[in-house]
Amino acid sequence: MKIAMIGTGYVGLVSGVCFSDFGHDVVCVDKDPAKIDRLNAGEIPIFEPGLQDLMAKNVAAGRLTFSLDLASAVDGADAVFIAVGTPTRRGDGHADLRYVMAAAEEIGRAMTGHTVVVTKSPAPVGTNRKVADAVRAANPKADFDIASNPEFLREGAAIDDFMRPDRGVVGVENDRAKKVLSDIYRPLFLRDFPIVFTGLESAEMIKYAANAFLATKITFINEIAALCERVGADIKSVAKGIGLDGRIGNKFLHAGPGYGGSCFPKDTKALARIGQEHAVPMQIVETVIKVNDQVKARMLDKIVDLLDGTVNGKTVGILGVTFKPNTDDMRDAPSLTIVPALVGQGAKVRVMDPEGRREGEALLPHVRWVENAYHAAQGADVLVILTEWNEFRALDLNKLARKMATPRLADLRNIYNREDALAAGFEVYVGVGR
Ligand code: NAD
C-alpha cells in the first residue's frame, strides 16, 4: 500500500515508521521544515525508545521518506492518515480542529484516484463527517472514503503498543474503506490482534471514552489515596488488594501527583464539552477534571509542609519533570503546576530529568538544571520525586541525604519506603496515600 502520514508528532511518526516496517511505502509529511530536516538527517525530533533504529532500517530499505510536500505525498496514495494535533481550544475547552480541517482541505486538493482519508488524531464525534465535507468542498470530484482510526499507543512504549496492540479500532462507512484498512493492518490480523470495525461515530467515541475511563481510574485511586493518609491505610496495599480483582485490574492504580500528558487533560475536557453540547452532561468526567486539579494542589501542599510552611529562600530539588518516564513530553505535566508555584513563592529550584530538559527549559524558567539526582539534592531543604524514571528507582539514599541541608523526601510516586528512607538518614519521608 502507498500511505501518506500527515503530521510527524508522537503519533504520526511512530505510525508512519511502523507502517513502513509492515512493508508499506510511507511518506511522512510535516509543515515544520526543522522537523523534516532532522528526520532526513536520520534524527528523530522526539524521544521515543527504539524509534530511531526502526526508522533507519526502513529508510535504508527505501520504504520510508519525509517531506514538506503534502501534495506529492497524497498524489496516488491508497490511504492518507491525518495525525496532526487536536489541542484544547483556548477559552472553551473544545478540541481545536483547525489543524485537522486545514489538512483535510489540502488533502482534498491533492488527491488523485481512490483514496481513504483516515483520521488518527482523537477528534469529537462528527469530525470525520466534517473532514469528508472539507475534502469534498476542496475537490468536488474526489473519489474517496473516510475512516476513523484512533491511536492508543502510549509514549515511551509506542512501538510495542503499535506492533502488539490490545486492540485496533477502525470506523468505516463501507466495505471499500474496510478492505483498504484491512490490507494496511494485515500483519496484525495475521497475528490475531483484535481489530474492532465500527461506524464512524462509534470509533470517535471509543477514543474519548477510553481516555476518560483511564483518567477516571487514576483519579479514583488518587482520591482514595488522600483518604488513606487520614485513616492510616496504605494505598499500595489497597491498590494491590483491589487490583487483583479481575473486574478491576491492577493497571492505572498507582497514586501520584495527578494525570497529565498530551491526551488525558484535553480529551477529558473535550468529552465534557461534547456532553454539555448534547445536553447529556458527563458528570463523572467533569468531576475527574476538577479532582485532578485538586490532586496537584495537594502535592504542592505536601512540599510546602515539608518546608515548614515557608518556601521563600528555600532550596528544592526536583527529580523528573516529564509527565511520565521514557518520554520527553511535557504537555500538561504536573511539574508545570508545581515547579512554577514553588519558584513564584521564592524557592531556589534545582531540576534533573533524563530527557525533559530540551522541552522543559522554555516551560520552566528560573530553575537550575543539573546533571544528576545527587546534584539536585545538593544543599536542598527538600527533594521531590515527581516522575518515576528508572534511574530514580535505585538511588543511594544515604548519599542523597548527606548532600541535603535538611534531608526530607517527598516521594510523589511512592518508589521508596519510609523505613528505608529514614534508615538512610532522611529525617522525614512523605509519600502519597501512605
Ligand atoms: P504533535 O503536536 O506532537 O504533532 C503534530 C504534528 O503535525 C506537528 O509536527 C505539526 O507540525 C504537524 N502538522 C500540523 N498540521 C499539519 C499539516 N497541515 N500538514 C503537515 N503537518 C502538520 O501531536 P501528537 O503527540 O503526535 O498527537 C497527535 C494527536 O494524537 C493529538 O491529538 C494527541 O492527543 C493524539 N494522541 C497522542 C498520543 C500520544 O501518546 N502522544 C497517543 C494517542 C493519541
GROMACS .gro file of C-alpha atoms and ligand atoms in nm:
model
  478
    1MET     CA    1   0.000   0.000   0.000
    2LYS     CA    2   0.105   0.357  -0.058
    3ILE     CA    3   0.048   0.567   0.254
    4ALA     CA    4   0.083   0.938   0.333
    5MET     CA    5   0.108   1.029   0.702
    6ILE     CA    6   0.027   1.394   0.773
    7GLY     CA    7   0.193   1.517   1.094
    8THR     CA    8   0.513   1.372   1.238
    9GLY     CA    9   0.449   1.415   1.611
   10TYR     CA   10   0.446   1.127   1.858
   11VAL     CA   11   0.152   0.962   1.683
   12GLY     CA   12   0.228   1.033   1.318
   13LEU     CA   13   0.596   0.948   1.330
   14VAL     CA   14   0.550   0.624   1.521
   15SER     CA   15   0.259   0.519   1.298
   16GLY     CA   16   0.447   0.607   0.978
   17VAL     CA   17   0.760   0.422   1.084
   18CYS     CA   18   0.562   0.115   1.194
   19PHE     CA   19   0.352   0.107   0.874
   20SER     CA   20   0.675   0.112   0.671
   21ASP     CA   21   0.801  -0.174   0.885
   22PHE     CA   22   0.485  -0.366   0.787
   23GLY     CA   23   0.616  -0.332   0.429
   24HIS     CA   24   0.409  -0.038   0.305
   25ASP     CA   25   0.550   0.263   0.118
   26VAL     CA   26   0.517   0.558   0.353
   27VAL     CA   27   0.578   0.930   0.311
   28CYS     CA   28   0.566   1.121   0.641
   29VAL     CA   29   0.470   1.484   0.589
   30ASP     CA   30   0.508   1.777   0.825
   31LYS     CA   31   0.479   2.150   0.769
   32ASP     CA   32   0.763   2.220   1.010
   33PRO     CA   33   1.083   2.238   0.798
   34ALA     CA   34   1.308   2.190   1.103
   35LYS     CA   35   1.141   1.856   1.182
   36ILE     CA   36   1.167   1.735   0.822
   37ASP     CA   37   1.535   1.839   0.805
   38ARG     CA   38   1.613   1.643   1.121
   39LEU     CA   39   1.422   1.338   1.001
   40ASN     CA   40   1.601   1.349   0.666
   41ALA     CA   41   1.930   1.363   0.858
   42GLY     CA   42   1.829   1.042   1.037
   43GLU     CA   43   1.746   1.209   1.370
   44ILE     CA   44   1.413   1.189   1.548
   45PRO     CA   45   1.275   1.515   1.692
   46ILE     CA   46   1.120   1.337   1.993
   47PHE     CA   47   1.248   1.090   2.250
   48GLU     CA   48   1.087   0.751   2.198
   49PRO     CA   49   1.277   0.428   2.277
   50GLY     CA   50   1.361   0.218   1.969
   51LEU     CA   51   1.213   0.460   1.716
   52GLN     CA   52   1.538   0.591   1.568
   53ASP     CA   53   1.668   0.241   1.484
   54LEU     CA   54   1.340   0.125   1.332
   55MET     CA   55   1.323   0.443   1.128
   56ALA     CA   56   1.680   0.399   0.998
   57LYS     CA   57   1.607   0.038   0.899
   58ASN     CA   58   1.303   0.134   0.691
   59VAL     CA   59   1.464   0.441   0.535
   60ALA     CA   60   1.752   0.217   0.427
   61ALA     CA   61   1.503  -0.029   0.280
   62GLY     CA   62   1.359   0.253   0.067
   63ARG     CA   63   1.009   0.231   0.216
   64LEU     CA   64   1.009   0.545   0.428
   65THR     CA   65   1.068   0.908   0.331
   66PHE     CA   66   0.999   1.250   0.484
   67SER     CA   67   0.867   1.553   0.305
   68LEU     CA   68   0.729   1.904   0.339
   69ASP     CA   69   0.529   1.847   0.021
   70LEU     CA   70   0.184   1.721   0.118
   71ALA     CA   71   0.052   1.731  -0.240
   72SER     CA   72   0.312   1.491  -0.382
   73ALA     CA   73   0.274   1.255  -0.085
   74VAL     CA   74  -0.105   1.242  -0.125
   75ASP     CA   75  -0.097   1.209  -0.506
   76GLY     CA   76  -0.164   0.841  -0.579
   77ALA     CA   77  -0.177   0.732  -0.211
   78ASP     CA   78  -0.415   0.447  -0.120
   79ALA     CA   79  -0.462   0.598   0.225
   80VAL     CA   80  -0.382   0.934   0.384
   81PHE     CA   81  -0.368   0.946   0.763
   82ILE     CA   82  -0.431   1.273   0.946
   83ALA     CA   83  -0.216   1.269   1.263
   84VAL     CA   84  -0.193   1.638   1.347
   85GLY     CA   85  -0.262   1.782   1.693
   86THR     CA   86  -0.611   1.842   1.833
   87PRO     CA   87  -0.522   2.061   2.134
   88THR     CA   88  -0.771   2.224   2.368
   89ARG     CA   89  -0.916   2.537   2.211
   90ARG     CA   90  -0.835   2.843   2.417
   91GLY     CA   91  -1.128   2.961   2.623
   92ASP     CA   92  -1.394   2.694   2.583
   93GLY     CA   93  -1.238   2.350   2.636
   94HIS     CA   94  -1.337   2.221   2.292
   95ALA     CA   95  -1.091   2.025   2.080
   96ASP     CA   96  -0.932   2.269   1.835
   97LEU     CA   97  -0.991   2.114   1.492
   98ARG     CA   98  -0.824   2.380   1.285
   99TYR     CA   99  -0.517   2.166   1.207
  100VAL     CA  100  -0.731   1.866   1.112
  101MET     CA  101  -0.956   2.072   0.885
  102ALA     CA  102  -0.663   2.252   0.721
  103ALA     CA  103  -0.502   1.916   0.648
  104ALA     CA  104  -0.833   1.779   0.510
  105GLU     CA  105  -0.860   2.068   0.263
  106GLU     CA  106  -0.504   2.027   0.146
  107ILE     CA  107  -0.557   1.653   0.105
  108GLY     CA  108  -0.873   1.713  -0.098
  109ARG     CA  109  -0.688   1.941  -0.337
  110ALA     CA  110  -0.403   1.694  -0.388
  111MET     CA  111  -0.595   1.368  -0.414
  112THR     CA  112  -0.586   1.156  -0.733
  113GLY     CA  113  -0.758   0.817  -0.775
  114HIS     CA  114  -0.944   0.637  -0.498
  115THR     CA  115  -0.809   0.736  -0.155
  116VAL     CA  116  -0.916   0.660   0.201
  117VAL     CA  117  -0.877   0.961   0.428
  118VAL     CA  118  -0.817   0.831   0.779
  119THR     CA  119  -0.830   1.043   1.094
  120LYS     CA  120  -0.585   0.914   1.354
  121SER     CA  121  -0.595   1.213   1.587
  122PRO     CA  122  -0.867   1.193   1.852
  123ALA     CA  123  -1.148   1.420   1.746
  124PRO     CA  124  -1.501   1.480   1.870
  125VAL     CA  125  -1.788   1.276   1.736
  126GLY     CA  126  -1.886   1.415   1.399
  127THR     CA  127  -1.536   1.527   1.299
  128ASN     CA  128  -1.491   1.262   1.032
  129ARG     CA  129  -1.803   1.381   0.854
  130LYS     CA  130  -1.667   1.737   0.869
  131VAL     CA  131  -1.340   1.607   0.725
  132ALA     CA  132  -1.536   1.449   0.439
  133ASP     CA  133  -1.717   1.780   0.377
  134ALA     CA  134  -1.386   1.967   0.368
  135VAL     CA  135  -1.232   1.720   0.124
  136ARG     CA  136  -1.540   1.735  -0.098
  137ALA     CA  137  -1.553   2.115  -0.087
  138ALA     CA  138  -1.187   2.135  -0.191
  139ASN     CA  139  -1.232   1.877  -0.467
  140PRO     CA  140  -1.593   1.803  -0.564
  141LYS     CA  141  -1.486   1.523  -0.797
  142ALA     CA  142  -1.264   1.344  -0.546
  143ASP     CA  143  -1.310   0.966  -0.526
  144PHE     CA  144  -1.261   0.896  -0.157
  145ASP     CA  145  -1.386   0.726   0.157
  146ILE     CA  146  -1.332   0.832   0.513
  147ALA     CA  147  -1.228   0.626   0.814
  148SER     CA  148  -1.164   0.691   1.182
  149ASN     CA  149  -0.867   0.502   1.323
  150PRO     CA  150  -0.792   0.641   1.670
  151GLU     CA  151  -0.448   0.561   1.806
  152PHE     CA  152  -0.400   0.415   2.153
  153LEU     CA  153  -0.020   0.398   2.173
  154ARG     CA  154   0.150   0.510   2.491
  155GLU     CA  155   0.450   0.737   2.468
  156GLY     CA  156   0.754   0.553   2.598
  157ALA     CA  157   0.620   0.216   2.478
  158ALA     CA  158   0.485   0.339   2.146
  159ILE     CA  159   0.642   0.089   1.907
  160ASP     CA  160   0.543  -0.210   2.111
  161ASP     CA  161   0.191  -0.072   2.151
  162PHE     CA  162   0.162  -0.015   1.777
  163MET     CA  163   0.301  -0.357   1.681
  164ARG     CA  164   0.127  -0.554   1.959
  165PRO     CA  165  -0.187  -0.359   2.045
  166ASP     CA  166  -0.455  -0.478   2.287
  167ARG     CA  167  -0.687  -0.387   2.000
  168GLY     CA  168  -0.722  -0.163   1.700
  169VAL     CA  169  -1.034   0.040   1.625
  170VAL     CA  170  -1.145   0.130   1.274
  171GLY     CA  171  -1.463   0.321   1.194
  172VAL     CA  172  -1.576   0.299   0.831
  173GLU     CA  173  -1.888   0.351   0.624
  174ASN     CA  174  -1.841   0.088   0.354
  175ASP     CA  175  -1.656  -0.227   0.251
  176ARG     CA  176  -1.423  -0.045   0.015
  177ALA     CA  177  -1.266   0.151   0.302
  178LYS     CA  178  -1.274  -0.157   0.526
  179LYS     CA  179  -1.075  -0.352   0.266
  180VAL     CA  180  -0.803  -0.083   0.242
  181LEU     CA  181  -0.767  -0.059   0.620
  182SER     CA  182  -0.767  -0.439   0.650
  183ASP     CA  183  -0.484  -0.458   0.396
  184ILE     CA  184  -0.287  -0.192   0.582
  185TYR     CA  185  -0.326  -0.376   0.913
  186ARG     CA  186  -0.284  -0.726   0.766
  187PRO     CA  187   0.028  -0.802   0.978
  188LEU     CA  188  -0.181  -0.751   1.292
  189PHE     CA  189  -0.469  -0.967   1.163
  190LEU     CA  190  -0.222  -1.243   1.084
  191ARG     CA  191  -0.102  -1.236   1.445
  192ASP     CA  192  -0.459  -1.239   1.579
  193PHE     CA  193  -0.463  -0.895   1.736
  194PRO     CA  194  -0.829  -0.792   1.755
  195ILE     CA  195  -0.939  -0.511   1.525
  196VAL     CA  196  -1.284  -0.372   1.604
  197PHE     CA  197  -1.465  -0.242   1.295
  198THR     CA  198  -1.745   0.003   1.374
  199GLY     CA  199  -1.920   0.303   1.228
  200LEU     CA  200  -1.750   0.643   1.229
  201GLU     CA  201  -1.927   0.784   1.533
  202SER     CA  202  -1.856   0.479   1.749
  203ALA     CA  203  -1.488   0.484   1.662
  204GLU     CA  204  -1.467   0.851   1.751
  205MET     CA  205  -1.650   0.786   2.078
  206ILE     CA  206  -1.431   0.486   2.170
  207LYS     CA  207  -1.119   0.702   2.185
  208TYR     CA  208  -1.273   0.961   2.417
  209ALA     CA  209  -1.447   0.702   2.632
  210ALA     CA  210  -1.122   0.504   2.671
  211ASN     CA  211  -0.916   0.804   2.774
  212ALA     CA  212  -1.187   0.935   3.006
  213PHE     CA  213  -1.215   0.594   3.172
  214LEU     CA  214  -0.839   0.572   3.230
  215ALA     CA  215  -0.826   0.928   3.364
  216THR     CA  216  -1.114   0.836   3.596
  217LYS     CA  217  -0.931   0.526   3.721
  218ILE     CA  218  -0.618   0.729   3.805
  219THR     CA  219  -0.824   0.999   3.972
  220PHE     CA  220  -1.022   0.745   4.170
  221ILE     CA  221  -0.707   0.592   4.318
  222ASN     CA  222  -0.568   0.941   4.389
  223GLU     CA  223  -0.880   1.028   4.584
  224ILE     CA  224  -0.870   0.700   4.777
  225ALA     CA  225  -0.501   0.778   4.849
  226ALA     CA  226  -0.597   1.109   5.010
  227LEU     CA  227  -0.836   0.924   5.239
  228CYS     CA  228  -0.574   0.656   5.317
  229GLU     CA  229  -0.349   0.929   5.453
  230ARG     CA  230  -0.615   1.031   5.703
  231VAL     CA  231  -0.724   0.686   5.818
  232GLY     CA  232  -0.388   0.512   5.842
  233ALA     CA  233  -0.424   0.285   5.538
  234ASP     CA  234  -0.150   0.237   5.278
  235ILE     CA  235  -0.257   0.300   4.918
  236LYS     CA  236  -0.003   0.049   4.784
  237SER     CA  237  -0.168  -0.233   4.978
  238VAL     CA  238  -0.514  -0.103   4.892
  239ALA     CA  239  -0.432  -0.083   4.519
  240LYS     CA  240  -0.288  -0.433   4.527
  241GLY     CA  241  -0.587  -0.565   4.716
  242ILE     CA  242  -0.841  -0.423   4.473
  243GLY     CA  243  -0.631  -0.465   4.158
  244LEU     CA  244  -0.611  -0.842   4.192
  245ASP     CA  245  -0.986  -0.849   4.129
  246GLY     CA  246  -1.008  -0.931   3.759
  247ARG     CA  247  -1.306  -0.699   3.719
  248ILE     CA  248  -1.092  -0.406   3.838
  249GLY     CA  249  -0.743  -0.493   3.711
  250ASN     CA  250  -0.412  -0.370   3.850
  251LYS     CA  251  -0.320  -0.113   3.582
  252PHE     CA  252  -0.360   0.262   3.636
  253LEU     CA  253  -0.390   0.218   4.012
  254HIS     CA  254  -0.068   0.399   4.109
  255ALA     CA  255  -0.137   0.700   4.327
  256GLY     CA  256   0.067   1.006   4.231
  257PRO     CA  257   0.060   1.378   4.151
  258GLY     CA  258  -0.230   1.360   3.903
  259TYR     CA  259  -0.254   1.270   3.537
  260GLY     CA  260  -0.101   1.487   3.266
  261GLY     CA  261   0.032   1.442   2.915
  262SER     CA  262  -0.089   1.519   2.568
  263CYS     CA  263  -0.412   1.318   2.584
  264PHE     CA  264  -0.599   1.280   2.915
  265PRO     CA  265  -0.630   1.650   3.007
  266LYS     CA  266  -0.750   1.763   2.667
  267ASP     CA  267  -0.964   1.460   2.585
  268THR     CA  268  -1.149   1.469   2.918
  269LYS     CA  269  -1.217   1.841   2.865
  270ALA     CA  270  -1.335   1.780   2.509
  271LEU     CA  271  -1.566   1.496   2.619
  272ALA     CA  272  -1.716   1.717   2.889
  273ARG     CA  273  -1.784   1.984   2.624
  274ILE     CA  274  -1.942   1.731   2.387
  275GLY     CA  275  -2.171   1.616   2.669
  276GLN     CA  276  -2.274   1.973   2.752
  277GLU     CA  277  -2.348   2.044   2.388
  278HIS     CA  278  -2.578   1.745   2.362
  279ALA     CA  279  -2.744   1.817   2.698
  280VAL     CA  280  -2.602   1.494   2.842
  281PRO     CA  281  -2.354   1.630   3.094
  282MET     CA  282  -2.060   1.398   3.157
  283GLN     CA  283  -2.082   1.447   3.533
  284ILE     CA  284  -1.824   1.185   3.626
  285VAL     CA  285  -1.570   1.322   3.379
  286GLU     CA  286  -1.635   1.681   3.487
  287THR     CA  287  -1.563   1.578   3.845
  288VAL     CA  288  -1.249   1.392   3.740
  289ILE     CA  289  -1.114   1.709   3.576
  290LYS     CA  290  -1.180   1.907   3.895
  291VAL     CA  291  -1.036   1.644   4.130
  292ASN     CA  292  -0.721   1.609   3.919
  293ASP     CA  293  -0.652   1.980   3.963
  294GLN     CA  294  -0.702   1.939   4.338
  295VAL     CA  295  -0.455   1.649   4.342
  296LYS     CA  296  -0.182   1.871   4.200
  297ALA     CA  297  -0.262   2.141   4.458
  298ARG     CA  298  -0.244   1.880   4.735
  299MET     CA  299   0.104   1.775   4.618
  300LEU     CA  300   0.219   2.134   4.641
  301ASP     CA  301   0.081   2.150   4.998
  302LYS     CA  302   0.284   1.840   5.088
  303ILE     CA  303   0.603   2.006   4.967
  304VAL     CA  304   0.527   2.332   5.147
  305ASP     CA  305   0.458   2.137   5.468
  306LEU     CA  306   0.800   1.971   5.435
  307LEU     CA  307   0.947   2.322   5.414
  308ASP     CA  308   0.776   2.405   5.746
  309GLY     CA  309   0.535   2.633   5.566
  310THR     CA  310   0.796   2.878   5.433
  311VAL     CA  311   0.909   2.846   5.073
  312ASN     CA  312   1.090   3.176   5.025
  313GLY     CA  313   1.468   3.130   5.014
  314LYS     CA  314   1.450   2.751   5.048
  315THR     CA  315   1.614   2.512   4.803
  316VAL     CA  316   1.404   2.239   4.642
  317GLY     CA  317   1.549   1.953   4.436
  318ILE     CA  318   1.312   1.814   4.172
  319LEU     CA  319   1.363   1.469   4.018
  320GLY     CA  320   1.166   1.437   3.695
  321VAL     CA  321   0.953   1.691   3.510
  322THR     CA  322   0.812   1.497   3.213
  323PHE     CA  323   0.452   1.380   3.261
  324LYS     CA  324   0.571   1.020   3.281
  325PRO     CA  325   0.900   0.831   3.235
  326ASN     CA  326   1.050   0.733   2.897
  327THR     CA  327   0.925   1.037   2.713
  328ASP     CA  328   1.040   1.396   2.669
  329ASP     CA  329   0.678   1.512   2.651
  330MET     CA  330   0.600   1.793   2.895
  331ARG     CA  331   0.243   1.868   2.784
  332ASP     CA  332   0.023   1.926   3.091
  333ALA     CA  333   0.279   1.759   3.319
  334PRO     CA  334   0.214   1.808   3.695
  335SER     CA  335   0.560   1.970   3.711
  336LEU     CA  336   0.422   2.264   3.511
  337THR     CA  337   0.189   2.346   3.802
  338ILE     CA  338   0.412   2.252   4.094
  339VAL     CA  339   0.751   2.395   3.992
  340PRO     CA  340   0.631   2.745   3.890
  341ALA     CA  341   0.431   2.765   4.216
  342LEU     CA  342   0.750   2.694   4.415
  343VAL     CA  343   0.953   2.941   4.208
  344GLY     CA  344   0.677   3.200   4.246
  345GLN     CA  345   0.693   3.166   4.623
  346GLY     CA  346   1.067   3.230   4.622
  347ALA     CA  347   1.220   2.880   4.620
  348LYS     CA  348   1.553   2.807   4.452
  349VAL     CA  349   1.470   2.504   4.240
  350ARG     CA  350   1.727   2.251   4.112
  351VAL     CA  351   1.586   2.024   3.843
  352MET     CA  352   1.706   1.697   3.696
  353ASP     CA  353   1.526   1.499   3.425
  354PRO     CA  354   1.692   1.243   3.195
  355GLU     CA  355   1.512   1.367   2.880
  356GLY     CA  356   1.298   1.663   2.984
  357ARG     CA  357   1.547   1.947   2.965
  358ARG     CA  358   1.518   2.023   2.591
  359GLU     CA  359   1.141   2.078   2.619
  360GLY     CA  360   1.145   2.192   2.979
  361GLU     CA  361   1.393   2.481   2.962
  362ALA     CA  362   1.143   2.714   2.797
  363LEU     CA  363   0.849   2.593   3.006
  364LEU     CA  364   1.018   2.610   3.345
  365PRO     CA  365   1.216   2.935   3.361
  366HIS     CA  366   1.414   3.047   3.668
  367VAL     CA  367   1.522   2.697   3.770
  368ARG     CA  368   1.870   2.547   3.769
  369TRP     CA  369   1.908   2.235   3.553
  370VAL     CA  370   2.158   1.987   3.695
  371GLU     CA  371   2.320   1.669   3.569
  372ASN     CA  372   2.206   1.406   3.814
  373ALA     CA  373   1.993   1.333   4.117
  374TYR     CA  374   2.278   1.397   4.362
  375HIS     CA  375   2.337   1.744   4.217
  376ALA     CA  376   1.964   1.812   4.256
  377ALA     CA  377   1.989   1.717   4.625
  378GLN     CA  378   2.292   1.939   4.687
  379GLY     CA  379   2.208   2.185   4.965
  380ALA     CA  380   1.835   2.118   4.925
  381ASP     CA  381   1.580   2.157   5.203
  382VAL     CA  382   1.352   1.904   5.037
  383LEU     CA  383   1.391   1.659   4.750
  384VAL     CA  384   1.081   1.584   4.539
  385ILE     CA  385   1.038   1.280   4.314
  386LEU     CA  386   0.786   1.389   4.051
  387THR     CA  387   0.844   1.137   3.768
  388GLU     CA  388   0.938   0.774   3.824
  389TRP     CA  389   1.225   0.741   3.576
  390ASN     CA  390   1.406   0.409   3.623
  391GLU     CA  391   1.727   0.586   3.717
  392PHE     CA  392   1.549   0.733   4.023
  393ARG     CA  393   1.442   0.389   4.148
  394ALA     CA  394   1.777   0.276   4.288
  395LEU     CA  395   1.940   0.592   4.418
  396ASP     CA  396   2.193   0.581   4.702
  397LEU     CA  397   1.964   0.729   4.967
  398ASN     CA  398   2.249   0.770   5.217
  399LYS     CA  399   2.444   0.979   4.969
  400LEU     CA  400   2.136   1.186   4.881
  401ALA     CA  401   2.057   1.257   5.246
  402ARG     CA  402   2.418   1.359   5.319
  403LYS     CA  403   2.411   1.617   5.036
  404MET     CA  404   2.099   1.794   5.162
  405ALA     CA  405   2.069   2.087   5.401
  406THR     CA  406   1.768   1.920   5.562
  407PRO     CA  407   1.718   1.564   5.440
  408ARG     CA  408   1.346   1.549   5.365
  409LEU     CA  409   1.195   1.344   5.085
  410ALA     CA  410   0.863   1.398   4.905
  411ASP     CA  411   0.826   1.076   4.708
  412LEU     CA  412   0.522   1.161   4.496
  413ARG     CA  413   0.548   0.831   4.301
  414ASN     CA  414   0.582   0.601   4.604
  415ILE     CA  415   0.900   0.437   4.477
  416TYR     CA  416   1.074   0.418   4.818
  417ASN     CA  417   0.966   0.302   5.164
  418ARG     CA  418   0.956   0.522   5.468
  419GLU     CA  419   1.167   0.275   5.672
  420ASP     CA  420   1.445   0.265   5.410
  421ALA     CA  421   1.447   0.643   5.372
  422LEU     CA  422   1.464   0.701   5.749
  423ALA     CA  423   1.733   0.435   5.791
  424ALA     CA  424   1.938   0.610   5.521
  425GLY     CA  425   1.937   0.937   5.711
  426PHE     CA  426   1.630   1.120   5.590
  427GLU     CA  427   1.457   1.292   5.879
  428VAL     CA  428   1.118   1.297   5.707
  429TYR     CA  429   0.968   1.082   5.429
  430VAL     CA  430   0.633   1.167   5.272
  431GLY     CA  431   0.470   0.954   5.002
  432VAL     CA  432   0.120   0.961   4.854
  433GLY     CA  433  -0.161   0.781   5.031
  434ARG     CA  434   0.056   0.620   5.299
  435NAD     P1  435   0.210   1.668   1.785
  435NAD     O1  436   0.152   1.803   1.811
  435NAD     O2  437   0.335   1.624   1.851
  435NAD     O3  438   0.235   1.653   1.628
  435NAD     C1  439   0.153   1.703   1.529
  435NAD     C2  440   0.241   1.737   1.407
  435NAD     O4  441   0.156   1.768   1.296
  435NAD     C3  442   0.331   1.857   1.425
  435NAD     O5  443   0.463   1.820   1.395
  435NAD     C4  444   0.278   1.961   1.324
  435NAD     O6  445   0.382   2.040   1.268
  435NAD     C5  446   0.215   1.872   1.220
  435NAD     N1  447   0.112   1.936   1.138
  435NAD     C6  448   0.005   2.005   1.180
  435NAD     N2  449  -0.070   2.045   1.073
  435NAD     C7  450  -0.011   1.995   0.963
  435NAD     C8  451  -0.042   2.000   0.823
  435NAD     N3  452  -0.150   2.064   0.775
  435NAD     N4  453   0.041   1.939   0.737
  435NAD     C9  454   0.150   1.875   0.784
  435NAD     N5  455   0.184   1.865   0.914
  435NAD    C10  456   0.105   1.925   1.003
  435NAD     O7  457   0.092   1.567   1.817
  435NAD     P2  458   0.098   1.411   1.867
  435NAD     O8  459   0.155   1.396   2.002
  435NAD     O9  460   0.155   1.327   1.757
  435NAD    O10  461  -0.055   1.382   1.879
  435NAD    C11  462  -0.144   1.392   1.770
  435NAD    C12  463  -0.281   1.367   1.822
  435NAD    O11  464  -0.293   1.231   1.862
  435NAD    C13  465  -0.313   1.450   1.946
  435NAD    O12  466  -0.445   1.496   1.939
  435NAD    C14  467  -0.293   1.353   2.059
  435NAD    O13  468  -0.378   1.378   2.167
  435NAD    C15  469  -0.329   1.222   1.997
  435NAD     N6  470  -0.267   1.107   2.061
  435NAD    C16  471  -0.146   1.120   2.120
  435NAD    C17  472  -0.088   1.010   2.179
  435NAD    C18  473   0.043   1.026   2.246
  435NAD    O14  474   0.085   0.935   2.317
  435NAD     N7  475   0.110   1.139   2.224
  435NAD    C19  476  -0.148   0.886   2.176
  435NAD    C20  477  -0.268   0.875   2.111
  435NAD    C21  478  -0.325   0.987   2.052
   0.00000   0.00000   0.00000
